Amino acid sequence: MEDNQAQKFDVIVVGAGPAGVAAAVTAARGGARVLLVERSEIAGTKNMIGGAVFLSALKQIFPDSWEQAPIERYINKHTWSLLTDNSSVDISCDFPQNPKSASIFRSKFDSWLVECAKEEGVYFAPSTLVKKLIKKNGFFCGIETELERIEASVIILADGVNSLLARQYGLRYDYETKDTVLSIKETIKLSKELIEERFNIDKGSKNGAARNFLGGLKLENAPFALGFLYTYTDSISLGLGVNLEDLNRYKLNPSDLLEKLKEHPVVKPLIQDGEMLEYSAHLIPEGGYKKLPKLCENGVMLVGDAAGFVNAIHFEGTNFAFMSGKMAGETALLSLKIKDYSKKTLKIYEKKLKQSFILKDLKSYQNVMENLYSRTDSLMSYYPKKAAEFFEIFSGANCVPKRDEFRKLMVNFVKDRSIRELLKDIWAFVSSVFGVLK
Amino acid sequence: MSEENIKKNTIEDKLTTIKYNCDSESHLVLNKELCKNCESRCCTYICPAKVYTYDEDNNIINVDYENCLECGACRIACPLDAIDWQYPRAGCGVIYKQS
């Protein structure tokens, strides 16, 4: 920032996560004078991720240097498990030659992103908390930190899920509890050898695995929750995302829930003899398309989590962050070129989002989470139980005629609850699939 | 908490794994009047760091802001909107290293 009296930048980006960095480098590459501010001393140390970033988006932002990113393992193997209190039915896929994501620690990864941005000419201001935005004649045109005022033509808000600034200036309503997931996790130290053994990973390779767990929390009224596990080089993460409304409704503490998952007979052996390295928590905005904020106003744009860009079904968030950041950066460049920072010009950002997978996916998935959430009991308890019963017969060799066993299973499938519940499940499934495909 | 849970990792245990740079003043300020009449007190169980505890004798909520993970769950969950939730001052608060 030198001693430039005017302290005026072309673009100020608030928040140095994937969205903020993508916006900042994109603008800097086009010749803009960009300031990237971050409230933490070291980028990424306020952030938490379940485990992995998507490589396709990373490659698009850093096509030449992405391989130098501090990744832990390439996640090539995904397993989804339906858990009952004491069993697991799994489905798994493995692409050992073509991993799509990589596990990372945010402190290392985000710091690397920032270093890349600095190399490309972005001015970086760590330990800088933005308290207010400067607004003149209906245009956002700067930031007010704890210490100073800094002006810019365009402001990009990449300040994450809580985006206090977006709420402060009416760009966004607050999320409701039902649209918010609290994700907590523990990073657990395990030797490389144990990780390779437990997750069937090629010895000495950089490959890794991710697991997801539905159900298995040993609760009468199970909340809508999904367990996750990612492998790092010599540690793993085990965590749980729980709907906030359900935590409220059933008066549950998230950490207690995670303890239940850790005690599950299928999960316990995976983390056995591990040593907890770090506990962390973060919110996920899952309101999606229906809860989109104002994506731009005169002089300002919202990107990444601050804009609520998450597709929870596919765990997509970092890719939305990178790509929305890029689009906002491109739009900022365009507005600088024609010296028009009005909403009318910045709407190009919205147009880009609409033409891309970001708003297309958010739109087509807009009812999916609601549909699933409305069927919580089916997902968290009924189907895991029925799947377990099926495989107990299928692989049980119980010395009972199979016909009797299967018939009983089918009769119970219909009789265990009212047929209306089944119809509701089918409706939720069909409407979700139809919504995505139509 | 049941006996079984004592053997497990408690939140207090978990918090010892986290590095903080504590701010000298709280970034979380409760509206005490509203809290007095709160029926749910959901902050006391929803918070992953157990920042909020209920003092029954004085009918107040104590705030251990030093333990805050800055997730924002309490802010959204509070039914009375009684939490003035700010970020800690720049450079202060939680410092995740392996998350």
Coordinates of C-alpha atoms in Angstrom, one line a residue:
Chain A
M1 CA 0.0 0.0 0.0
E2 CA 3.1 2.2 0.3
D3 CA 2.5 5.8 1.3
N4 CA 0.1 6.5 -1.5
Q5 CA -2.0 9.3 0.1
A6 CA -5.1 8.6 -1.9
Q7 CA -5.2 5.0 -0.7
K8 CA -7.5 4.4 -3.7
F9 CA -7.7 1.0 -5.2
D10 CA -9.6 -0.3 -8.3
V11 CA -11.0 -3.3 -6.4
I12 CA -11.1 -4.2 -2.7
V13 CA -11.9 -7.8 -1.9
V14 CA -13.0 -8.6 1.6
G15 CA -12.0 -12.1 2.7
A16 CA -9.1 -14.2 1.5
G17 CA -10.7 -17.6 1.0
P18 CA -11.0 -19.3 -2.4
A19 CA -13.7 -16.9 -3.6
G20 CA -11.8 -13.8 -2.5
V21 CA -8.5 -14.9 -3.9
A22 CA -10.1 -16.0 -7.2
A23 CA -11.7 -12.6 -7.5
A24 CA -8.5 -10.7 -6.6
V25 CA -6.2 -12.6 -9.0
T26 CA -8.7 -12.3 -11.8
A27 CA -8.9 -8.6 -11.4
A28 CA -5.1 -8.2 -10.9
R29 CA -4.4 -10.3 -14.1
G30 CA -6.5 -7.8 -16.0
G31 CA -4.3 -4.9 -14.7
A32 CA -6.5 -3.7 -11.8
R33 CA -5.0 -2.4 -8.6
V34 CA -6.4 -4.8 -6.1
L35 CA -6.4 -4.9 -2.3
L36 CA -7.3 -8.2 -0.6
V37 CA -8.1 -7.8 3.1
E38 CA -8.4 -10.6 5.6
R39 CA -9.3 -10.4 9.3
S40 CA -7.0 -13.3 10.4
E41 CA -3.3 -12.9 10.6
I42 CA -2.7 -15.9 8.4
A43 CA -5.2 -16.7 5.7
G44 CA -7.2 -19.8 6.3
T45 CA -6.8 -20.0 10.1
K46 CA -10.5 -18.9 10.6
N47 CA -11.7 -21.5 8.1
M48 CA -12.6 -25.1 8.2
I49 CA -13.5 -27.5 5.4
G50 CA -14.9 -31.0 5.8
G51 CA -11.9 -32.1 3.9
A52 CA -11.5 -31.6 0.2
V53 CA -11.4 -29.0 -2.6
F54 CA -12.5 -29.7 -6.1
L55 CA -9.6 -29.7 -8.6
S56 CA -11.5 -28.7 -11.7
A57 CA -12.2 -25.2 -10.3
L58 CA -8.7 -24.9 -8.8
K59 CA -7.2 -25.7 -12.2
Q60 CA -9.3 -23.0 -13.8
I61 CA -8.0 -20.3 -11.4
F62 CA -4.4 -21.5 -11.3
P63 CA -3.8 -23.5 -14.5
D64 CA 0.0 -23.3 -14.2
S65 CA 0.6 -23.7 -10.5
W66 CA -2.3 -25.8 -9.1
E67 CA 0.0 -28.8 -8.8
Q68 CA 2.1 -26.9 -6.3
A69 CA -0.9 -26.4 -4.0
P70 CA -0.3 -27.9 -0.5
I71 CA -2.7 -30.8 -0.9
E72 CA -2.7 -33.7 1.5
R73 CA -4.2 -36.5 -0.6
Y74 CA -6.1 -36.9 -3.8
I75 CA -9.5 -38.2 -3.0
N76 CA -10.2 -40.9 -5.5
K77 CA -12.4 -43.2 -3.4
H78 CA -15.8 -42.2 -2.0
T79 CA -18.0 -44.4 0.2
W80 CA -21.5 -43.7 1.3
S81 CA -22.7 -45.7 4.3
L82 CA -26.2 -46.2 5.6
L83 CA -25.8 -46.8 9.3
T84 CA -28.1 -48.4 11.8
D85 CA -27.1 -48.6 15.4
N86 CA -24.9 -51.5 14.8
S87 CA -24.5 -52.1 11.0
S88 CA -23.5 -50.4 7.8
V89 CA -24.6 -50.8 4.2
D90 CA -22.2 -49.1 1.8
I91 CA -21.9 -48.1 -1.7
S92 CA -18.6 -47.1 -3.0
C93 CA -16.8 -45.7 -6.1
D94 CA -13.1 -45.6 -6.9
F95 CA -11.2 -43.7 -9.6
P96 CA -7.6 -44.3 -8.7
Q97 CA -6.3 -42.6 -11.9
N98 CA -8.7 -39.7 -12.0
P99 CA -9.3 -38.0 -8.6
K100 CA -11.6 -35.1 -8.7
S101 CA -10.8 -33.5 -5.4
A102 CA -8.0 -33.3 -2.9
S103 CA -7.9 -33.1 0.9
I104 CA -6.4 -29.9 2.4
F105 CA -5.9 -28.0 5.6
R106 CA -7.3 -24.5 5.1
S107 CA -4.5 -22.8 6.9
K108 CA -1.9 -24.1 4.5
F109 CA -4.1 -24.1 1.4
D110 CA -5.6 -20.6 1.8
S111 CA -2.1 -19.2 2.6
W112 CA -0.8 -20.7 -0.6
L113 CA -3.7 -19.1 -2.5
V114 CA -2.8 -15.7 -1.0
E115 CA 0.9 -16.2 -1.9
C116 CA -0.1 -16.9 -5.5
A117 CA -2.3 -13.8 -5.5
K118 CA 0.6 -11.6 -4.1
E119 CA 2.9 -12.9 -6.8
E120 CA 0.4 -11.7 -9.4
G121 CA 0.4 -8.2 -7.9
V122 CA -2.5 -8.3 -5.4
Y123 CA -1.9 -6.2 -2.3
F124 CA -2.6 -8.3 0.7
A125 CA -3.6 -6.8 4.1
P126 CA -3.8 -9.5 6.8
S127 CA -5.1 -8.8 10.4
T128 CA -7.5 -6.3 8.8
L129 CA -11.1 -6.3 10.0
V130 CA -13.6 -4.4 7.9
K131 CA -16.2 -2.8 10.2
K132 CA -18.1 -0.8 7.6
L133 CA -18.4 -0.1 3.9
I134 CA -18.2 3.4 2.6
K135 CA -21.2 4.5 0.7
K136 CA -21.5 7.7 -1.3
N137 CA -24.4 8.8 -3.4
G138 CA -25.9 5.3 -3.4
F139 CA -22.6 3.7 -4.4
F140 CA -20.4 1.4 -2.3
C141 CA -16.9 2.8 -2.8
G142 CA -14.7 1.7 0.0
I143 CA -14.1 0.0 3.4
E144 CA -13.6 1.2 6.9
T145 CA -11.3 -1.0 8.9
E146 CA -10.5 -0.7 12.6
L147 CA -7.8 1.7 11.6
E148 CA -8.5 3.5 8.4
R149 CA -10.7 4.2 5.4
I150 CA -9.7 2.8 2.0
E151 CA -11.5 3.7 -1.1
A152 CA -12.0 1.6 -4.3
S153 CA -14.2 1.6 -7.4
V154 CA -15.5 -1.9 -6.8
I155 CA -16.0 -3.9 -3.6
I156 CA -16.2 -7.6 -3.6
L157 CA -17.6 -9.3 -0.5
A158 CA -16.0 -12.7 0.0
D159 CA -16.4 -12.6 3.8
G160 CA -17.9 -16.0 4.2
V161 CA -21.0 -17.6 5.5
N162 CA -21.7 -15.1 8.3
S163 CA -21.0 -12.1 6.0
L164 CA -21.8 -9.5 8.6
L165 CA -21.2 -6.8 5.9
A166 CA -23.8 -8.1 3.5
R167 CA -26.4 -8.2 6.3
Q168 CA -25.4 -4.8 7.6
Y169 CA -26.2 -3.2 4.3
G170 CA -29.3 -5.1 3.5
L171 CA -27.7 -7.1 0.7
R172 CA -28.8 -10.3 2.4
Y173 CA -31.4 -11.5 4.9
D174 CA -30.1 -13.6 7.7
Y175 CA -30.4 -17.4 7.2
E176 CA -33.0 -19.3 9.0
T177 CA -32.0 -22.3 11.1
K178 CA -33.6 -24.7 8.7
D179 CA -31.3 -23.4 5.9
T180 CA -28.2 -23.6 8.0
V181 CA -26.0 -26.6 8.8
L182 CA -23.5 -26.6 11.6
S183 CA -20.5 -28.6 10.7
I184 CA -18.1 -29.7 13.4
K185 CA -15.1 -32.0 13.0
E186 CA -12.0 -33.4 14.7
T187 CA -8.7 -33.8 13.0
I188 CA -7.3 -37.1 14.3
K189 CA -3.7 -38.2 13.9
L190 CA -3.1 -41.6 12.5
S191 CA 0.0 -43.1 11.0
K192 CA 0.4 -43.2 7.2
E193 CA 0.5 -47.0 7.4
L194 CA -2.7 -47.2 9.4
I195 CA -4.5 -44.9 7.0
E196 CA -3.4 -46.9 4.0
E197 CA -4.5 -50.1 5.7
R198 CA -7.9 -48.9 7.0
F199 CA -8.9 -47.1 3.8
N200 CA -7.4 -49.5 1.3
I201 CA -5.0 -47.0 -0.2
D202 CA -2.0 -47.9 -2.3
K203 CA 1.1 -47.9 -0.1
G204 CA 3.2 -44.7 -0.4
S205 CA 0.7 -43.2 -2.8
K206 CA -0.9 -39.7 -2.5
N207 CA -4.3 -41.2 -3.0
G208 CA -7.0 -41.0 -0.3
A209 CA -10.5 -41.8 0.6
A210 CA -13.7 -40.0 1.7
R211 CA -16.6 -41.5 3.6
N212 CA -20.0 -40.3 4.4
F213 CA -22.3 -41.7 7.1
L214 CA -26.1 -41.4 7.1
G215 CA -27.8 -42.4 10.4
G216 CA -26.3 -44.4 13.2
L217 CA -26.6 -41.8 15.9
K218 CA -28.6 -43.9 18.2
L219 CA -31.4 -41.5 18.7
E220 CA -35.2 -41.9 18.8
N221 CA -35.7 -38.6 17.0
A222 CA -32.6 -38.4 14.8
P223 CA -31.7 -35.0 13.4
F224 CA -30.9 -34.4 9.8
A225 CA -27.2 -35.1 9.9
L226 CA -24.5 -36.4 7.8
G227 CA -21.2 -37.7 9.0
F228 CA -18.0 -37.3 7.0
L229 CA -14.5 -38.6 7.0
Y230 CA -11.5 -37.5 4.9
T231 CA -8.0 -38.9 4.8
Y232 CA -5.0 -36.5 5.1
T233 CA -1.4 -37.5 4.7
D234 CA -1.0 -38.7 8.3
S235 CA -4.3 -37.8 9.9
I236 CA -8.0 -38.0 9.1
S237 CA -11.0 -35.7 9.7
L238 CA -14.1 -37.1 11.2
G239 CA -17.1 -34.7 11.4
L240 CA -20.7 -34.2 11.3
G241 CA -23.0 -31.7 9.6
V242 CA -26.2 -31.1 11.5
N243 CA -29.2 -29.0 10.6
L244 CA -29.5 -26.1 13.0
E245 CA -33.2 -26.3 13.3
D246 CA -33.0 -30.0 14.4
L247 CA -30.3 -29.2 17.0
N248 CA -32.8 -26.6 18.3
R249 CA -35.8 -28.8 18.1
Y250 CA -34.3 -31.8 19.9
K251 CA -32.1 -29.8 22.2
L252 CA -28.9 -31.5 21.0
N253 CA -25.3 -30.5 21.4
P254 CA -23.3 -31.1 18.2
S255 CA -20.3 -32.4 20.0
D256 CA -22.3 -35.0 21.8
L257 CA -23.7 -36.2 18.4
L258 CA -20.2 -36.5 17.0
E259 CA -19.3 -38.6 20.0
K260 CA -22.1 -40.9 19.2
L261 CA -20.8 -41.3 15.7
K262 CA -17.3 -42.0 17.0
E263 CA -18.7 -44.8 19.2
H264 CA -20.5 -46.4 16.3
P265 CA -19.1 -50.0 15.8
V266 CA -18.4 -49.4 12.1
V267 CA -16.8 -46.0 12.7
K268 CA -14.8 -46.7 15.8
P269 CA -12.3 -49.0 14.2
L270 CA -11.5 -46.4 11.6
I271 CA -10.3 -43.9 14.3
Q272 CA -9.0 -46.3 16.8
D273 CA -5.7 -45.3 18.5
G274 CA -5.9 -41.9 16.9
E275 CA -5.0 -38.7 18.7
M276 CA -7.1 -35.7 18.4
L277 CA -5.1 -32.8 16.8
E278 CA -7.8 -30.2 16.5
Y279 CA -11.5 -29.6 17.0
S280 CA -13.3 -27.1 14.7
A281 CA -16.7 -25.8 13.7
H282 CA -18.2 -23.8 10.8
L283 CA -21.6 -23.0 9.3
I284 CA -22.7 -24.1 5.8
P285 CA -25.3 -22.0 4.1
E286 CA -27.8 -24.4 2.5
G287 CA -30.7 -22.1 1.6
G288 CA -29.6 -22.3 -2.0
Y289 CA -31.5 -20.7 -4.9
K290 CA -34.5 -19.6 -2.8
K291 CA -32.4 -17.7 -0.3
L292 CA -30.1 -16.0 -2.8
P293 CA -29.0 -12.5 -1.6
K294 CA -28.7 -9.4 -3.8
L295 CA -25.7 -10.6 -5.8
C296 CA -24.8 -7.0 -6.7
E297 CA -25.6 -3.4 -6.0
N298 CA -23.9 -0.2 -7.1
G299 CA -20.2 -0.8 -6.5
V300 CA -20.5 -4.2 -4.8
M301 CA -20.7 -7.9 -5.6
L302 CA -21.1 -11.0 -3.3
V303 CA -19.2 -14.2 -4.0
G304 CA -18.8 -17.7 -2.5
D305 CA -20.3 -18.5 0.9
A306 CA -21.2 -14.9 1.4
A307 CA -23.6 -15.3 -1.5
G308 CA -24.8 -18.7 -0.2
F309 CA -23.3 -20.6 -3.1
V310 CA -23.4 -24.2 -1.9
N311 CA -24.8 -27.4 -3.4
A312 CA -25.1 -29.5 -0.3
I313 CA -26.0 -32.7 -2.1
H314 CA -22.7 -32.9 -3.9
F315 CA -20.7 -31.2 -1.1
E316 CA -20.0 -28.4 -3.6
G317 CA -18.9 -25.1 -2.3
T318 CA -15.2 -24.5 -3.0
N319 CA -15.8 -24.8 -6.7
F320 CA -18.7 -22.3 -6.6
A321 CA -16.4 -20.0 -4.5
F322 CA -13.5 -20.1 -7.0
M323 CA -15.7 -19.7 -10.1
S324 CA -18.0 -17.0 -8.7
G325 CA -14.9 -15.2 -7.6
K326 CA -13.5 -15.4 -11.1
M327 CA -16.8 -14.1 -12.6
A328 CA -16.9 -11.2 -10.1
G329 CA -13.3 -10.4 -10.9
E330 CA -14.0 -10.4 -14.7
T331 CA -17.0 -8.2 -14.1
A332 CA -15.0 -5.7 -12.0
L333 CA -12.5 -5.4 -14.9
L334 CA -15.2 -4.7 -17.3
S335 CA -16.8 -2.0 -15.1
L336 CA -13.3 -0.4 -14.6
K337 CA -12.8 -0.3 -18.4
I338 CA -16.0 1.6 -19.0
K339 CA -15.8 3.4 -15.7
D340 CA -19.3 2.5 -14.7
Y341 CA -19.7 0.7 -11.4
S342 CA -23.5 0.9 -11.2
K343 CA -25.7 -2.1 -10.5
K344 CA -26.6 -2.1 -14.2
T345 CA -23.1 -2.9 -15.2
L346 CA -22.3 -5.2 -12.3
K347 CA -25.4 -7.2 -13.3
I348 CA -23.1 -8.8 -15.9
Y349 CA -21.8 -10.8 -12.9
E350 CA -25.3 -12.1 -12.3
K351 CA -25.7 -12.9 -16.0
K352 CA -22.4 -14.9 -15.9
L353 CA -23.6 -16.8 -12.9
K354 CA -26.9 -17.6 -14.6
Q355 CA -25.2 -18.9 -17.7
S356 CA -22.8 -21.1 -15.6
F357 CA -23.3 -24.2 -13.6
I358 CA -23.5 -22.1 -10.4
L359 CA -27.0 -20.7 -10.8
K360 CA -28.2 -23.5 -13.1
D361 CA -27.4 -26.0 -10.4
L362 CA -28.7 -24.0 -7.6
K363 CA -31.9 -23.5 -9.5
S364 CA -32.4 -27.1 -10.5
Y365 CA -31.5 -28.3 -6.9
Q366 CA -33.6 -25.7 -5.2
N367 CA -36.1 -28.2 -3.8
V368 CA -33.8 -31.1 -3.1
M369 CA -32.6 -30.3 0.3
E370 CA -36.1 -29.4 1.4
N371 CA -37.4 -32.6 0.1
L372 CA -34.8 -34.6 1.9
Y373 CA -35.2 -32.7 5.1
S374 CA -38.9 -33.4 5.0
R375 CA -38.1 -37.1 4.9
T376 CA -35.5 -37.0 7.7
D377 CA -36.8 -40.1 9.5
S378 CA -36.9 -42.2 6.3
L379 CA -33.3 -41.2 5.5
M380 CA -31.8 -41.3 8.9
S381 CA -33.5 -44.4 10.3
Y382 CA -36.1 -46.3 8.2
Y383 CA -34.1 -47.1 5.0
P384 CA -30.8 -47.7 6.7
K385 CA -32.7 -50.2 8.9
K386 CA -34.4 -51.9 5.9
A387 CA -31.1 -52.0 3.9
A388 CA -29.5 -53.7 6.9
E389 CA -32.4 -56.2 7.2
F390 CA -32.1 -57.1 3.5
F391 CA -28.3 -57.8 3.7
E392 CA -28.7 -59.7 6.9
I393 CA -30.8 -62.1 4.8
F394 CA -28.8 -61.9 1.7
S395 CA -25.5 -62.6 3.2
G396 CA -26.6 -64.2 6.5
A397 CA -27.0 -67.9 5.5
N398 CA -29.5 -68.1 8.4
C399 CA -30.6 -71.7 7.6
V400 CA -34.1 -70.5 7.1
P401 CA -35.9 -70.7 3.7
K402 CA -35.0 -67.5 1.8
R403 CA -38.5 -67.3 0.6
D404 CA -39.9 -66.9 4.1
E405 CA -37.2 -64.4 5.0
F406 CA -37.7 -62.2 1.9
R407 CA -41.5 -62.4 2.1
K408 CA -41.4 -61.3 5.7
L409 CA -39.1 -58.5 4.8
M410 CA -41.4 -57.3 2.0
V411 CA -44.5 -57.5 4.2
N412 CA -42.7 -55.6 6.9
F413 CA -41.5 -53.0 4.5
V414 CA -45.1 -52.1 3.9
K415 CA -46.5 -52.8 7.3
D416 CA -43.9 -51.2 9.5
R417 CA -45.3 -47.7 8.8
S418 CA -48.3 -46.3 7.0
I419 CA -48.3 -46.6 3.2
R420 CA -48.6 -42.8 3.2
E421 CA -45.0 -42.5 4.4
L422 CA -43.8 -44.6 1.5
L423 CA -45.8 -42.5 -1.0
K424 CA -44.3 -39.3 0.5
D425 CA -40.8 -40.8 0.1
I426 CA -41.5 -41.6 -3.5
W427 CA -42.9 -38.2 -4.1
A428 CA -39.9 -36.5 -2.5
F429 CA -37.6 -38.6 -4.6
V430 CA -39.4 -38.1 -7.9
S431 CA -39.8 -34.4 -7.4
S432 CA -36.1 -34.0 -6.5
V433 CA -35.0 -36.0 -9.6
F434 CA -37.5 -34.3 -11.8
G435 CA -36.4 -30.9 -10.5
V436 CA -32.8 -31.6 -11.4
L437 CA -33.5 -33.1 -14.8
K438 CA -36.4 -31.0 -16.2
Chain B
M1 CA -23.9 -36.0 31.1
S2 CA -23.9 -39.7 31.6
E3 CA -21.0 -41.6 33.2
E4 CA -20.4 -43.1 29.8
N5 CA -19.7 -39.6 28.4
I6 CA -17.1 -38.8 31.0
K7 CA -14.7 -41.3 29.4
K8 CA -15.2 -39.7 26.1
N9 CA -13.8 -36.5 24.9
T10 CA -15.7 -33.7 26.4
I11 CA -15.9 -30.2 24.8
E12 CA -13.5 -29.0 27.4
D13 CA -11.0 -31.6 26.3
K14 CA -11.6 -30.7 22.7
L15 CA -11.1 -27.0 23.2
T16 CA -7.6 -27.7 24.5
T17 CA -6.6 -28.8 21.0
I18 CA -7.3 -25.3 19.6
K19 CA -5.0 -22.3 19.5
Y20 CA -6.5 -18.9 20.3
N21 CA -5.3 -15.4 20.5
C22 CA -7.7 -14.1 23.1
D23 CA -9.2 -10.7 22.7
S24 CA -9.3 -8.6 25.9
E25 CA -13.0 -7.9 25.5
S26 CA -15.9 -10.0 24.4
H27 CA -17.0 -9.9 20.8
L28 CA -20.3 -11.5 21.9
V29 CA -22.7 -9.3 23.8
L30 CA -26.0 -10.5 25.1
N31 CA -29.1 -8.5 25.6
K32 CA -29.5 -9.5 29.3
E33 CA -33.1 -8.3 29.6
L34 CA -34.2 -10.5 26.6
C35 CA -32.2 -13.4 27.9
K36 CA -33.9 -13.3 31.3
N37 CA -37.2 -14.2 29.6
C38 CA -35.8 -16.7 27.2
E39 CA -37.5 -20.1 27.4
S40 CA -35.4 -22.1 25.1
R41 CA -31.9 -20.9 26.0
C42 CA -30.8 -22.9 22.9
C43 CA -27.4 -21.1 23.0
T44 CA -26.5 -23.3 26.0
Y45 CA -26.7 -26.5 24.0
I46 CA -26.3 -25.6 20.4
C47 CA -22.9 -24.0 20.7
P48 CA -20.1 -26.5 19.7
A49 CA -17.8 -24.8 22.2
K50 CA -20.2 -24.5 25.1
V51 CA -19.6 -20.8 25.2
Y52 CA -22.9 -20.1 26.9
T53 CA -23.8 -21.5 30.3
Y54 CA -26.9 -20.8 32.4
D55 CA -26.5 -19.5 35.9
E56 CA -29.8 -20.5 37.4
D57 CA -29.4 -18.6 40.7
N58 CA -29.0 -15.3 39.0
N59 CA -31.1 -16.1 35.9
I60 CA -28.3 -15.0 33.6
I61 CA -26.3 -16.5 30.8
N62 CA -22.5 -16.5 31.2
V63 CA -20.5 -16.1 28.1
D64 CA -17.0 -17.6 27.8
Y65 CA -16.2 -15.7 24.6
E66 CA -12.6 -16.9 24.8
N67 CA -13.7 -20.3 23.6
C68 CA -15.8 -19.1 20.7
L69 CA -15.1 -20.9 17.4
E70 CA -16.7 -18.0 15.5
C71 CA -19.1 -20.3 13.6
G72 CA -22.1 -18.1 14.1
A73 CA -24.6 -20.9 15.0
C74 CA -25.8 -19.1 18.2
R75 CA -26.5 -15.9 16.3
I76 CA -28.8 -17.7 13.8
A77 CA -30.4 -20.0 16.4
C78 CA -31.1 -17.3 19.0
P79 CA -34.9 -17.0 19.0
L80 CA -34.9 -13.5 20.5
D81 CA -32.1 -12.1 18.4
A82 CA -30.4 -11.3 21.7
I83 CA -26.8 -11.8 20.7
D84 CA -24.8 -8.9 19.3
W85 CA -22.4 -11.1 17.4
Q86 CA -19.3 -9.5 16.0
Y87 CA -16.0 -10.9 14.8
P88 CA -13.2 -10.6 17.4
R89 CA -10.8 -7.8 16.7
A90 CA -8.4 -8.3 13.8
G91 CA -5.9 -11.1 14.5
C92 CA -7.8 -12.2 17.6
G93 CA -9.9 -15.3 18.2
V94 CA -9.6 -18.8 17.0
I95 CA -6.5 -19.9 14.9
Y96 CA -7.2 -23.2 13.1
K97 CA -4.1 -24.9 11.9
Q98 CA -5.3 -28.3 10.8
S99 CA -9.0 -27.9 9.8

